[in-house]
CSV table of C-alpha atoms in Angstrom, one decimal:
chain,number,residue,atom,x,y,z
A,869,MET,CA,-27.2,97.6,82.3
A,870,THR,CA,-25.6,99.3,85.7
A,871,ALA,CA,-22.1,100.4,86.0
A,872,ASN,CA,-20.0,102.6,88.5
A,873,LEU,CA,-17.7,105.3,87.5
A,874,PHE,CA,-15.3,104.2,90.0
A,875,GLU,CA,-15.1,100.5,89.1
A,876,ASN,CA,-12.3,99.4,86.7
A,877,MET,CA,-9.9,102.2,87.6
A,878,PRO,CA,-6.5,101.8,85.9
A,879,ALA,CA,-3.9,100.7,88.5
A,880,HIS,CA,-0.8,102.6,87.0
A,881,LEU,CA,-1.3,105.3,84.7
A,882,THR,CA,1.5,106.4,82.4
A,883,GLU,CA,-0.9,109.1,80.7
A,884,GLU,CA,-4.6,110.2,81.2
A,885,CYS,CA,-7.2,107.4,80.6
A,886,PHE,CA,-10.1,108.3,78.4
A,887,ASP,CA,-13.3,106.0,78.7
A,888,THR,CA,-16.0,106.5,76.4
A,889,LEU,CA,-19.5,105.9,78.4
A,890,VAL,CA,-22.0,107.1,75.9
A,891,GLU,CA,-21.6,108.2,72.2
A,892,ALA,CA,-24.5,109.5,69.8
A,893,GLU,CA,-24.6,111.8,67.0
A,894,HIS,CA,-24.8,115.1,69.2
A,895,VAL,CA,-23.3,113.9,72.6
A,896,LEU,CA,-20.1,112.1,73.9
A,897,VAL,CA,-19.9,111.4,77.7
A,898,GLU,CA,-16.5,110.1,78.9
A,899,ARG,CA,-14.7,109.3,82.2
A,900,ILE,CA,-11.1,110.7,82.3
A,901,VAL,CA,-8.7,109.7,85.1
A,902,SER,CA,-5.6,111.6,85.9
A,903,HIS,CA,-2.9,111.1,88.5
A,904,GLY,CA,-0.7,114.2,88.1
A,905,HIS,CA,-1.1,114.3,84.6
A,906,THR,CA,-1.5,117.6,82.4
A,907,SER,CA,-2.4,118.2,78.8
A,908,PRO,CA,0.4,118.0,76.4
A,909,ALA,CA,2.6,120.9,76.5
A,910,SER,CA,2.5,121.1,72.7
A,911,GLY,CA,-0.7,122.8,72.6
A,912,TRP,CA,-4.3,123.8,73.5
A,913,TYR,CA,-7.5,121.8,73.2
A,914,ASP,CA,-9.6,123.6,70.6
A,915,GLN,CA,-12.8,121.5,70.5
A,916,ALA,CA,-15.5,121.8,67.8
A,917,ARG,CA,-18.3,121.0,70.6
A,918,HIS,CA,-19.2,122.4,73.8
A,919,GLU,CA,-17.9,120.7,76.9
A,920,TRP,CA,-19.4,120.4,80.4
A,921,VAL,CA,-17.1,118.7,82.8
A,922,VAL,CA,-17.3,117.9,86.5
A,923,VAL,CA,-14.7,116.7,88.9
A,924,LEU,CA,-16.1,113.6,90.8
A,925,LYS,CA,-12.8,112.8,92.9
A,926,GLY,CA,-9.5,114.5,93.2
A,927,LYS,CA,-8.5,118.0,92.1
A,928,GLY,CA,-7.6,119.7,88.8
A,929,VAL,CA,-6.9,123.0,87.2
A,930,VAL,CA,-8.1,124.0,83.7
A,931,ALA,CA,-6.3,126.9,82.3
A,932,PHE,CA,-7.6,129.0,79.4
A,933,GLU,CA,-5.5,130.6,76.7
A,934,HIS,CA,-6.6,134.0,77.7
A,935,GLY,CA,-5.1,133.6,81.2
A,936,GLU,CA,-7.8,132.5,83.4
A,937,GLU,CA,-7.2,129.3,85.5
A,938,VAL,CA,-10.0,127.5,87.3
A,939,THR,CA,-9.4,125.2,90.1
A,940,LEU,CA,-11.9,122.3,90.5
A,941,GLY,CA,-12.5,119.8,93.3
A,942,PRO,CA,-15.3,117.2,94.0
A,943,GLY,CA,-18.6,118.3,92.8
A,944,ASP,CA,-17.2,121.5,90.9
A,945,HIS,CA,-18.2,121.8,87.5
A,946,LEU,CA,-17.4,124.0,84.2
A,947,SER,CA,-19.0,124.7,80.9
A,948,ILE,CA,-16.3,125.4,78.2
A,949,PRO,CA,-17.8,126.7,75.1
A,950,ALA,CA,-16.7,125.2,71.6
A,951,HIS,CA,-13.4,126.4,70.3
A,952,THR,CA,-12.5,128.0,73.7
A,953,ARG,CA,-8.6,127.0,73.9
A,954,HIS,CA,-8.1,125.3,77.0
A,955,ARG,CA,-5.8,122.8,78.7
A,956,VAL,CA,-5.5,120.9,82.1
A,957,ALA,CA,-2.6,122.7,83.8
A,958,TRP,CA,-2.5,120.4,86.9
A,959,THR,CA,-3.9,117.6,88.6
A,960,ALA,CA,-3.4,116.0,92.1
A,961,PRO,CA,-0.1,114.0,92.0
A,962,ASP,CA,-1.0,111.9,95.2
A,963,GLU,CA,-4.5,110.8,94.3
A,964,ASP,CA,-6.6,109.9,91.2
A,965,THR,CA,-8.6,112.8,89.8
A,966,VAL,CA,-11.8,111.5,88.0
A,967,TRP,CA,-13.6,113.7,85.7
A,968,LEU,CA,-16.8,113.4,83.8
A,969,ALA,CA,-17.0,115.2,80.5
A,970,VAL,CA,-19.9,115.8,78.4
A,971,HIS,CA,-19.1,117.1,74.8
A,972,TYR,CA,-22.2,118.3,72.8
A,973,ASP,CA,-23.3,120.3,69.8
């Protein structure tokens, strides 16, 4: 079955939209759509799996607990080792930011 990552985009986002594309025992692939959204101010992501993320459209900034920030635009990708505390610090407020995230063991 063929699908397109840019189809069925949410029209109005009150929060980030997470869509699971593939899930198996050792991997999860999801599309994330942001529109000026950031991670909750209450904390950091601290995931048990490694994460590889690529920005397909838009722009975003991923911040790490140790102080580093990485700005990502279309085609930019980043590997985040398991238990590396991070958060989305900024996404473009005037356009959708479409991420593809792969979580794996």
